[in-house]
Amino acid sequence: DTAVSQTPKYLVTQMGNDKSIKCEQNLGHDTMYWYKQDSKKFLKIMFSYNNKELIINETVPNRFSPKSPDKAHLNLHINSLELGDSAVYFCASSRDQETQYFGPGTRLLVL
Amino acid sequence: QKEVEQDPGPLSVPEGAIVSLNCTYSNSAFQYFMWYRQYSRKGPELLMYTYSSGNKEDGRFTAQVDKSSKYISLFIRDSQPSDSATYLCAIGKGGGADGLTFGKGTHLIIQP
């Protein structure tokens, strides 16, 4: 069974569109995260959710909004997509807020 | 100064060699230390984690932390071509739902 899964795996869209990426974990973890990996492979935290509450929100544009319908899911909504949003987005989860387990990533390409 | 510094490589070594991968960090508030392995077009995979200075061994992998020098290392013994990947160090402050701060990753190539 996949521990942390993301859909879609690939997403190609036009500038200005709104899109969502879904994440699910079946590990029973309390905290979930979204990371962005840019073209230089640098991985940076965007958001974390603990028990459905936003804990941290790094300097991310408000076009990005995480939404957690329940403890096992953390979705990422992106409005008015820009070229610079092209990257790989990783979801992760953690039981102890230390060791984190990552999903396979969603490759977003904005044209 | 960046919070975590890591040489991006590439680092190319022959099969069977001992590999040494390193990171330095600047903030003494960091309390726990991890190494992730990332294959091309895959998500990062947790390899090792440790909380204290000293060595931690798991099979062919040894993680070493020196908090006084703010220096962490990952050693791979008897390296295999399947070890070819990008290795990311990650450090965290603990005590809350903070994300991890990652190094930029070292691209490792093991030549058969």
PDB file of C-alpha atoms in Angstrom:
ATOM      1  CA  ASP A   1       0.000   0.000   0.000  1.00  0.00           C
ATOM      2  CA  THR A   2       1.221   3.474  -0.851  1.00  0.00           C
ATOM      3  CA  ALA A   3       1.872   5.435   2.348  1.00  0.00           C
ATOM      4  CA  VAL A   4       1.615   8.962   0.914  1.00  0.00           C
ATOM      5  CA  SER A   5      -0.059   9.371  -2.454  1.00  0.00           C
ATOM      6  CA  GLN A   6      -0.606  12.390  -4.674  1.00  0.00           C
ATOM      7  CA  THR A   7      -2.768  13.080  -7.700  1.00  0.00           C
ATOM      8  CA  PRO A   8      -2.231  13.992 -10.410  1.00  0.00           C
ATOM      9  CA  LYS A   9       1.324  12.891 -11.108  1.00  0.00           C
ATOM     10  CA  TYR A  10       1.669  15.407 -13.930  1.00  0.00           C
ATOM     11  CA  LEU A  11      -0.209  18.649 -14.497  1.00  0.00           C
ATOM     12  CA  VAL A  12       0.189  20.868 -17.547  1.00  0.00           C
ATOM     13  CA  THR A  13      -1.889  24.019 -17.660  1.00  0.00           C
ATOM     14  CA  GLN A  14      -2.074  27.568 -18.988  1.00  0.00           C
ATOM     15  CA  MET A  15      -1.155  30.716 -17.114  1.00  0.00           C
ATOM     16  CA  GLY A  16      -4.074  32.177 -15.220  1.00  0.00           C
ATOM     17  CA  ASN A  17      -5.841  28.868 -14.603  1.00  0.00           C
ATOM     18  CA  ASP A  18      -6.801  27.503 -11.193  1.00  0.00           C
ATOM     19  CA  LYS A  19      -5.728  23.973 -10.280  1.00  0.00           C
ATOM     20  CA  SER A  20      -5.690  21.587  -7.333  1.00  0.00           C
ATOM     21  CA  ILE A  21      -3.347  18.836  -6.232  1.00  0.00           C
ATOM     22  CA  LYS A  22      -4.592  16.146  -3.859  1.00  0.00           C
ATOM     23  CA  CYS A  23      -2.641  14.302  -1.169  1.00  0.00           C
ATOM     24  CA  GLU A  24      -3.647  11.359   0.990  1.00  0.00           C
ATOM     25  CA  GLN A  25      -1.724   9.453   3.664  1.00  0.00           C
ATOM     26  CA  ASN A  26      -2.714   6.106   5.175  1.00  0.00           C
ATOM     27  CA  LEU A  27      -0.113   6.179   7.966  1.00  0.00           C
ATOM     28  CA  GLY A  28      -2.379   7.649  10.615  1.00  0.00           C
ATOM     29  CA  HIS A  29      -0.082  10.658  10.951  1.00  0.00           C
ATOM     30  CA  ASP A  30      -1.283  13.904  12.526  1.00  0.00           C
ATOM     31  CA  THR A  31       0.777  16.381  10.552  1.00  0.00           C
ATOM     32  CA  MET A  32       0.951  16.876   6.802  1.00  0.00           C
ATOM     33  CA  TYR A  33       3.090  19.212   4.721  1.00  0.00           C
ATOM     34  CA  TRP A  34       3.474  20.673   1.257  1.00  0.00           C
ATOM     35  CA  TYR A  35       6.944  21.279  -0.184  1.00  0.00           C
ATOM     36  CA  LYS A  36       8.025  22.852  -3.473  1.00  0.00           C
ATOM     37  CA  GLN A  37      11.086  21.600  -5.356  1.00  0.00           C
ATOM     38  CA  ASP A  38      12.310  24.072  -7.933  1.00  0.00           C
ATOM     39  CA  SER A  39      14.273  23.484 -11.131  1.00  0.00           C
ATOM     40  CA  LYS A  40      17.522  23.461  -9.153  1.00  0.00           C
ATOM     41  CA  LYS A  41      16.144  20.618  -7.015  1.00  0.00           C
ATOM     42  CA  PHE A  42      15.932  22.842  -3.917  1.00  0.00           C
ATOM     43  CA  LEU A  43      13.190  21.548  -1.601  1.00  0.00           C
ATOM     44  CA  LYS A  44      11.394  24.161   0.497  1.00  0.00           C
ATOM     45  CA  ILE A  45       8.513  23.957   2.966  1.00  0.00           C
ATOM     46  CA  MET A  46       5.295  25.731   1.976  1.00  0.00           C
ATOM     47  CA  PHE A  47       2.690  24.693   4.547  1.00  0.00           C
ATOM     48  CA  SER A  48       2.060  22.281   7.350  1.00  0.00           C
ATOM     49  CA  TYR A  49      -1.224  21.127   8.887  1.00  0.00           C
ATOM     50  CA  ASN A  50      -1.569  19.567  12.318  1.00  0.00           C
ATOM     51  CA  ASN A  51      -4.945  18.090  13.236  1.00  0.00           C
ATOM     52  CA  LYS A  52      -6.622  20.189  10.529  1.00  0.00           C
ATOM     53  CA  GLU A  53      -5.068  23.401  11.791  1.00  0.00           C
ATOM     54  CA  LEU A  54      -2.549  25.421   9.797  1.00  0.00           C
ATOM     55  CA  ILE A  55       0.591  25.608  11.879  1.00  0.00           C
ATOM     56  CA  ILE A  56       3.064  27.372   9.635  1.00  0.00           C
ATOM     57  CA  ASN A  57       2.711  29.317   6.461  1.00  0.00           C
ATOM     58  CA  GLU A  58       6.003  30.338   4.883  1.00  0.00           C
ATOM     59  CA  THR A  59       6.295  33.330   2.578  1.00  0.00           C
ATOM     60  CA  VAL A  60       4.092  31.762  -0.065  1.00  0.00           C
ATOM     61  CA  PRO A  61       1.779  33.866  -2.268  1.00  0.00           C
ATOM     62  CA  ASN A  62      -1.837  33.812  -1.140  1.00  0.00           C
ATOM     63  CA  ARG A  63      -2.726  32.306  -4.511  1.00  0.00           C
ATOM     64  CA  PHE A  64      -1.721  29.056  -2.822  1.00  0.00           C
ATOM     65  CA  SER A  65      -4.158  27.680  -0.264  1.00  0.00           C
ATOM     66  CA  PRO A  66      -4.000  24.355   1.541  1.00  0.00           C
ATOM     67  CA  LYS A  67      -7.252  22.647   2.428  1.00  0.00           C
ATOM     68  CA  SER A  68      -7.599  19.665   4.738  1.00  0.00           C
ATOM     69  CA  PRO A  69     -11.004  17.920   4.751  1.00  0.00           C
ATOM     70  CA  ASP A  70      -9.738  15.406   7.328  1.00  0.00           C
ATOM     71  CA  LYS A  71      -6.543  14.223   9.013  1.00  0.00           C
ATOM     72  CA  ALA A  72      -5.616  11.922   6.140  1.00  0.00           C
ATOM     73  CA  HIS A  73      -5.898  14.485   3.358  1.00  0.00           C
ATOM     74  CA  LEU A  74      -4.197  17.782   2.558  1.00  0.00           C
ATOM     75  CA  ASN A  75      -5.004  19.334  -0.807  1.00  0.00           C
ATOM     76  CA  LEU A  76      -3.258  22.287  -2.426  1.00  0.00           C
ATOM     77  CA  HIS A  77      -5.268  24.819  -4.427  1.00  0.00           C
ATOM     78  CA  ILE A  78      -3.479  27.247  -6.688  1.00  0.00           C
ATOM     79  CA  ASN A  79      -5.275  30.228  -8.223  1.00  0.00           C
ATOM     80  CA  SER A  80      -4.174  32.331 -11.178  1.00  0.00           C
ATOM     81  CA  LEU A  81      -1.206  30.146 -12.034  1.00  0.00           C
ATOM     82  CA  GLU A  82       2.012  31.867 -13.092  1.00  0.00           C
ATOM     83  CA  LEU A  83       5.020  30.621 -15.060  1.00  0.00           C
ATOM     84  CA  GLY A  84       7.132  30.682 -11.911  1.00  0.00           C
ATOM     85  CA  ASP A  85       4.819  28.171 -10.253  1.00  0.00           C
ATOM     86  CA  SER A  86       6.248  25.431 -12.480  1.00  0.00           C
ATOM     87  CA  ALA A  87       7.949  22.982 -10.122  1.00  0.00           C
ATOM     88  CA  VAL A  88       7.509  19.626  -8.452  1.00  0.00           C
ATOM     89  CA  TYR A  89       5.203  19.736  -5.438  1.00  0.00           C
ATOM     90  CA  PHE A  90       5.651  17.131  -2.713  1.00  0.00           C
ATOM     91  CA  CYS A  91       3.260  16.208   0.029  1.00  0.00           C
ATOM     92  CA  ALA A  92       4.670  14.720   3.240  1.00  0.00           C
ATOM     93  CA  SER A  93       3.322  13.454   6.531  1.00  0.00           C
ATOM     94  CA  SER A  94       4.717  12.956  10.010  1.00  0.00           C
ATOM     95  CA  ARG A  95       3.616  11.247  13.212  1.00  0.00           C
ATOM     96  CA  ASP A  96       6.116  12.891  15.523  1.00  0.00           C
ATOM     97  CA  GLN A  97       6.609  16.180  13.666  1.00  0.00           C
ATOM     98  CA  GLU A  98      10.186  15.143  13.039  1.00  0.00           C
ATOM     99  CA  THR A  99      10.590  12.205  10.646  1.00  0.00           C
ATOM    100  CA  GLN A 100       8.655  13.014   7.502  1.00  0.00           C
ATOM    101  CA  TYR A 101       7.557  10.685   4.737  1.00  0.00           C
ATOM    102  CA  PHE A 102       7.127  12.037   1.240  1.00  0.00           C
ATOM    103  CA  GLY A 103       4.760  11.324  -1.609  1.00  0.00           C
ATOM    104  CA  PRO A 104       5.909  10.742  -5.190  1.00  0.00           C
ATOM    105  CA  GLY A 105       5.434  14.368  -6.240  1.00  0.00           C
ATOM    106  CA  THR A 106       3.283  16.262  -8.738  1.00  0.00           C
ATOM    107  CA  ARG A 107       5.093  17.844 -11.674  1.00  0.00           C
ATOM    108  CA  LEU A 108       3.386  21.116 -12.528  1.00  0.00           C
ATOM    109  CA  LEU A 109       4.168  22.867 -15.797  1.00  0.00           C
ATOM    110  CA  VAL A 110       2.585  26.248 -16.461  1.00  0.00           C
ATOM    111  CA  LEU A 111       2.646  27.363 -20.100  1.00  0.00           C
TER     112      LEU A 111
ATOM    113  CA  GLN B   1      24.774  32.512   5.003  1.00  0.00           C
ATOM    114  CA  LYS B   2      22.302  29.806   4.043  1.00  0.00           C
ATOM    115  CA  GLU B   3      20.909  27.728   6.897  1.00  0.00           C
ATOM    116  CA  VAL B   4      22.124  24.464   5.383  1.00  0.00           C
ATOM    117  CA  GLU B   5      25.024  24.146   2.957  1.00  0.00           C
ATOM    118  CA  GLN B   6      25.599  21.059   0.838  1.00  0.00           C
ATOM    119  CA  ASP B   7      27.901  20.545  -2.146  1.00  0.00           C
ATOM    120  CA  PRO B   8      25.666  19.712  -5.146  1.00  0.00           C
ATOM    121  CA  GLY B   9      28.329  17.598  -6.879  1.00  0.00           C
ATOM    122  CA  PRO B  10      28.157  15.553  -8.987  1.00  0.00           C
ATOM    123  CA  LEU B  11      30.280  13.150  -6.985  1.00  0.00           C
ATOM    124  CA  SER B  12      31.418  10.169  -9.055  1.00  0.00           C
ATOM    125  CA  VAL B  13      33.093   7.161  -7.431  1.00  0.00           C
ATOM    126  CA  PRO B  14      33.814   3.565  -8.504  1.00  0.00           C
ATOM    127  CA  GLU B  15      31.657   0.711  -7.258  1.00  0.00           C
ATOM    128  CA  GLY B  16      32.771  -0.605  -3.887  1.00  0.00           C
ATOM    129  CA  ALA B  17      34.245   2.699  -2.710  1.00  0.00           C
ATOM    130  CA  ILE B  18      33.359   4.388   0.562  1.00  0.00           C
ATOM    131  CA  VAL B  19      31.319   7.523  -0.068  1.00  0.00           C
ATOM    132  CA  SER B  20      31.323  10.536   2.228  1.00  0.00           C
ATOM    133  CA  LEU B  21      28.539  13.123   1.924  1.00  0.00           C
ATOM    134  CA  ASN B  22      28.492  16.233   4.084  1.00  0.00           C
ATOM    135  CA  CYS B  23      26.438  19.217   5.174  1.00  0.00           C
ATOM    136  CA  THR B  24      27.066  22.202   7.391  1.00  0.00           C
ATOM    137  CA  TYR B  25      24.432  24.261   9.146  1.00  0.00           C
ATOM    138  CA  SER B  26      24.423  27.622  10.831  1.00  0.00           C
ATOM    139  CA  ASN B  27      21.655  27.585  13.452  1.00  0.00           C
ATOM    140  CA  SER B  28      22.419  25.829  16.728  1.00  0.00           C
ATOM    141  CA  ALA B  29      18.660  25.579  17.398  1.00  0.00           C
ATOM    142  CA  PHE B  30      18.493  22.633  15.031  1.00  0.00           C
ATOM    143  CA  GLN B  31      18.048  19.479  17.065  1.00  0.00           C
ATOM    144  CA  TYR B  32      17.492  16.573  14.729  1.00  0.00           C
ATOM    145  CA  PHE B  33      19.175  15.520  11.549  1.00  0.00           C
ATOM    146  CA  MET B  34      18.147  13.365   8.631  1.00  0.00           C
ATOM    147  CA  TRP B  35      19.375  12.050   5.346  1.00  0.00           C
ATOM    148  CA  TYR B  36      17.030  11.470   2.445  1.00  0.00           C
ATOM    149  CA  ARG B  37      17.745   9.717  -0.840  1.00  0.00           C
ATOM    150  CA  GLN B  38      15.959  10.884  -3.977  1.00  0.00           C
ATOM    151  CA  TYR B  39      16.027   8.972  -7.218  1.00  0.00           C
ATOM    152  CA  SER B  40      15.279  10.836 -10.434  1.00  0.00           C
ATOM    153  CA  ARG B  41      11.589  11.723 -10.725  1.00  0.00           C
ATOM    154  CA  LYS B  42      10.765  10.197  -7.337  1.00  0.00           C
ATOM    155  CA  GLY B  43       9.967  11.562  -3.889  1.00  0.00           C
ATOM    156  CA  PRO B  44      12.623  11.826  -1.148  1.00  0.00           C
ATOM    157  CA  GLU B  45      13.019   8.590   0.835  1.00  0.00           C
ATOM    158  CA  LEU B  46      14.065   8.739   4.486  1.00  0.00           C
ATOM    159  CA  LEU B  47      17.379   6.930   5.015  1.00  0.00           C
ATOM    160  CA  MET B  48      18.655   7.912   8.438  1.00  0.00           C
ATOM    161  CA  TYR B  49      17.725  10.192  11.312  1.00  0.00           C
ATOM    162  CA  THR B  50      19.478  11.081  14.527  1.00  0.00           C
ATOM    163  CA  TYR B  51      19.107  13.507  17.416  1.00  0.00           C
ATOM    164  CA  SER B  52      22.486  13.598  19.024  1.00  0.00           C
ATOM    165  CA  SER B  53      26.137  14.032  18.226  1.00  0.00           C
ATOM    166  CA  GLY B  54      27.926  10.817  17.367  1.00  0.00           C
ATOM    167  CA  ASN B  55      27.440   7.989  14.916  1.00  0.00           C
ATOM    168  CA  LYS B  56      24.403   5.966  13.948  1.00  0.00           C
ATOM    169  CA  GLU B  57      24.780   2.914  11.744  1.00  0.00           C
ATOM    170  CA  ASP B  58      22.220   1.092   9.596  1.00  0.00           C
ATOM    171  CA  GLY B  59      23.594  -1.560   7.287  1.00  0.00           C
ATOM    172  CA  ARG B  60      25.976   0.059   4.825  1.00  0.00           C
ATOM    173  CA  PHE B  61      24.992   3.564   5.959  1.00  0.00           C
ATOM    174  CA  THR B  62      26.460   5.565   8.841  1.00  0.00           C
ATOM    175  CA  ALA B  63      25.199   8.995   9.846  1.00  0.00           C
ATOM    176  CA  GLN B  64      27.548  11.204  11.841  1.00  0.00           C
ATOM    177  CA  VAL B  65      26.659  14.422  13.636  1.00  0.00           C
ATOM    178  CA  ASP B  66      29.036  16.909  15.237  1.00  0.00           C
ATOM    179  CA  LYS B  67      26.888  19.577  16.875  1.00  0.00           C
ATOM    180  CA  SER B  68      29.883  21.555  18.113  1.00  0.00           C
ATOM    181  CA  SER B  69      31.064  22.028  14.532  1.00  0.00           C
ATOM    182  CA  LYS B  70      27.530  22.092  13.048  1.00  0.00           C
ATOM    183  CA  TYR B  71      28.600  19.393  10.625  1.00  0.00           C
ATOM    184  CA  ILE B  72      26.758  16.265   9.540  1.00  0.00           C
ATOM    185  CA  SER B  73      27.930  13.402   7.353  1.00  0.00           C
ATOM    186  CA  LEU B  74      26.604  10.298   5.669  1.00  0.00           C
ATOM    187  CA  PHE B  75      28.983   7.458   4.858  1.00  0.00           C
ATOM    188  CA  ILE B  76      28.088   4.691   2.431  1.00  0.00           C
ATOM    189  CA  ARG B  77      30.244   1.554   2.533  1.00  0.00           C
ATOM    190  CA  ASP B  78      30.626  -0.884  -0.357  1.00  0.00           C
ATOM    191  CA  SER B  79      28.808   1.512  -2.664  1.00  0.00           C
ATOM    192  CA  GLN B  80      26.611  -0.011  -5.370  1.00  0.00           C
ATOM    193  CA  PRO B  81      25.366   1.402  -8.695  1.00  0.00           C
ATOM    194  CA  SER B  82      21.875   1.335  -7.153  1.00  0.00           C
ATOM    195  CA  ASP B  83      23.105   3.953  -4.648  1.00  0.00           C
ATOM    196  CA  SER B  84      23.324   6.468  -7.504  1.00  0.00           C
ATOM    197  CA  ALA B  85      20.858   9.187  -6.541  1.00  0.00           C
ATOM    198  CA  THR B  86      20.665  12.635  -4.998  1.00  0.00           C
ATOM    199  CA  TYR B  87      21.259  12.678  -1.239  1.00  0.00           C
ATOM    200  CA  LEU B  88      19.612  15.449   0.750  1.00  0.00           C
ATOM    201  CA  CYS B  89      20.479  16.383   4.290  1.00  0.00           C
ATOM    202  CA  ALA B  90      17.569  17.754   6.296  1.00  0.00           C
ATOM    203  CA  ILE B  91      17.521  19.327   9.715  1.00  0.00           C
ATOM    204  CA  GLY B  92      14.758  20.366  12.055  1.00  0.00           C
ATOM    205  CA  LYS B  93      14.224  22.324  15.234  1.00  0.00           C
ATOM    206  CA  GLY B  94      11.736  19.980  16.872  1.00  0.00           C
ATOM    207  CA  GLY B  95       9.046  20.856  19.372  1.00  0.00           C
ATOM    208  CA  GLY B  96       6.453  21.838  16.829  1.00  0.00           C
ATOM    209  CA  ALA B  97       5.070  21.239  13.371  1.00  0.00           C
ATOM    210  CA  ASP B  98       7.941  22.945  11.591  1.00  0.00           C
ATOM    211  CA  GLY B  99       8.987  21.715   8.240  1.00  0.00           C
ATOM    212  CA  LEU B 100      12.461  20.452   7.600  1.00  0.00           C
ATOM    213  CA  THR B 101      15.204  22.664   6.214  1.00  0.00           C
ATOM    214  CA  PHE B 102      16.902  20.857   3.364  1.00  0.00           C
ATOM    215  CA  GLY B 103      20.309  21.141   1.790  1.00  0.00           C
ATOM    216  CA  LYS B 104      20.367  21.406  -1.986  1.00  0.00           C
ATOM    217  CA  GLY B 105      21.355  17.744  -2.329  1.00  0.00           C
ATOM    218  CA  THR B 106      24.489  16.002  -3.612  1.00  0.00           C
ATOM    219  CA  HIS B 107      24.170  14.097  -6.857  1.00  0.00           C
ATOM    220  CA  LEU B 108      26.049  10.804  -6.388  1.00  0.00           C
ATOM    221  CA  ILE B 109      27.104   8.558  -9.260  1.00  0.00           C
ATOM    222  CA  ILE B 110      28.486   5.076  -8.590  1.00  0.00           C
ATOM    223  CA  GLN B 111      30.367   3.796 -11.613  1.00  0.00           C
ATOM    224  CA  PRO B 112      30.058   0.013 -12.232  1.00  0.00           C
TER     225      PRO B 112
END
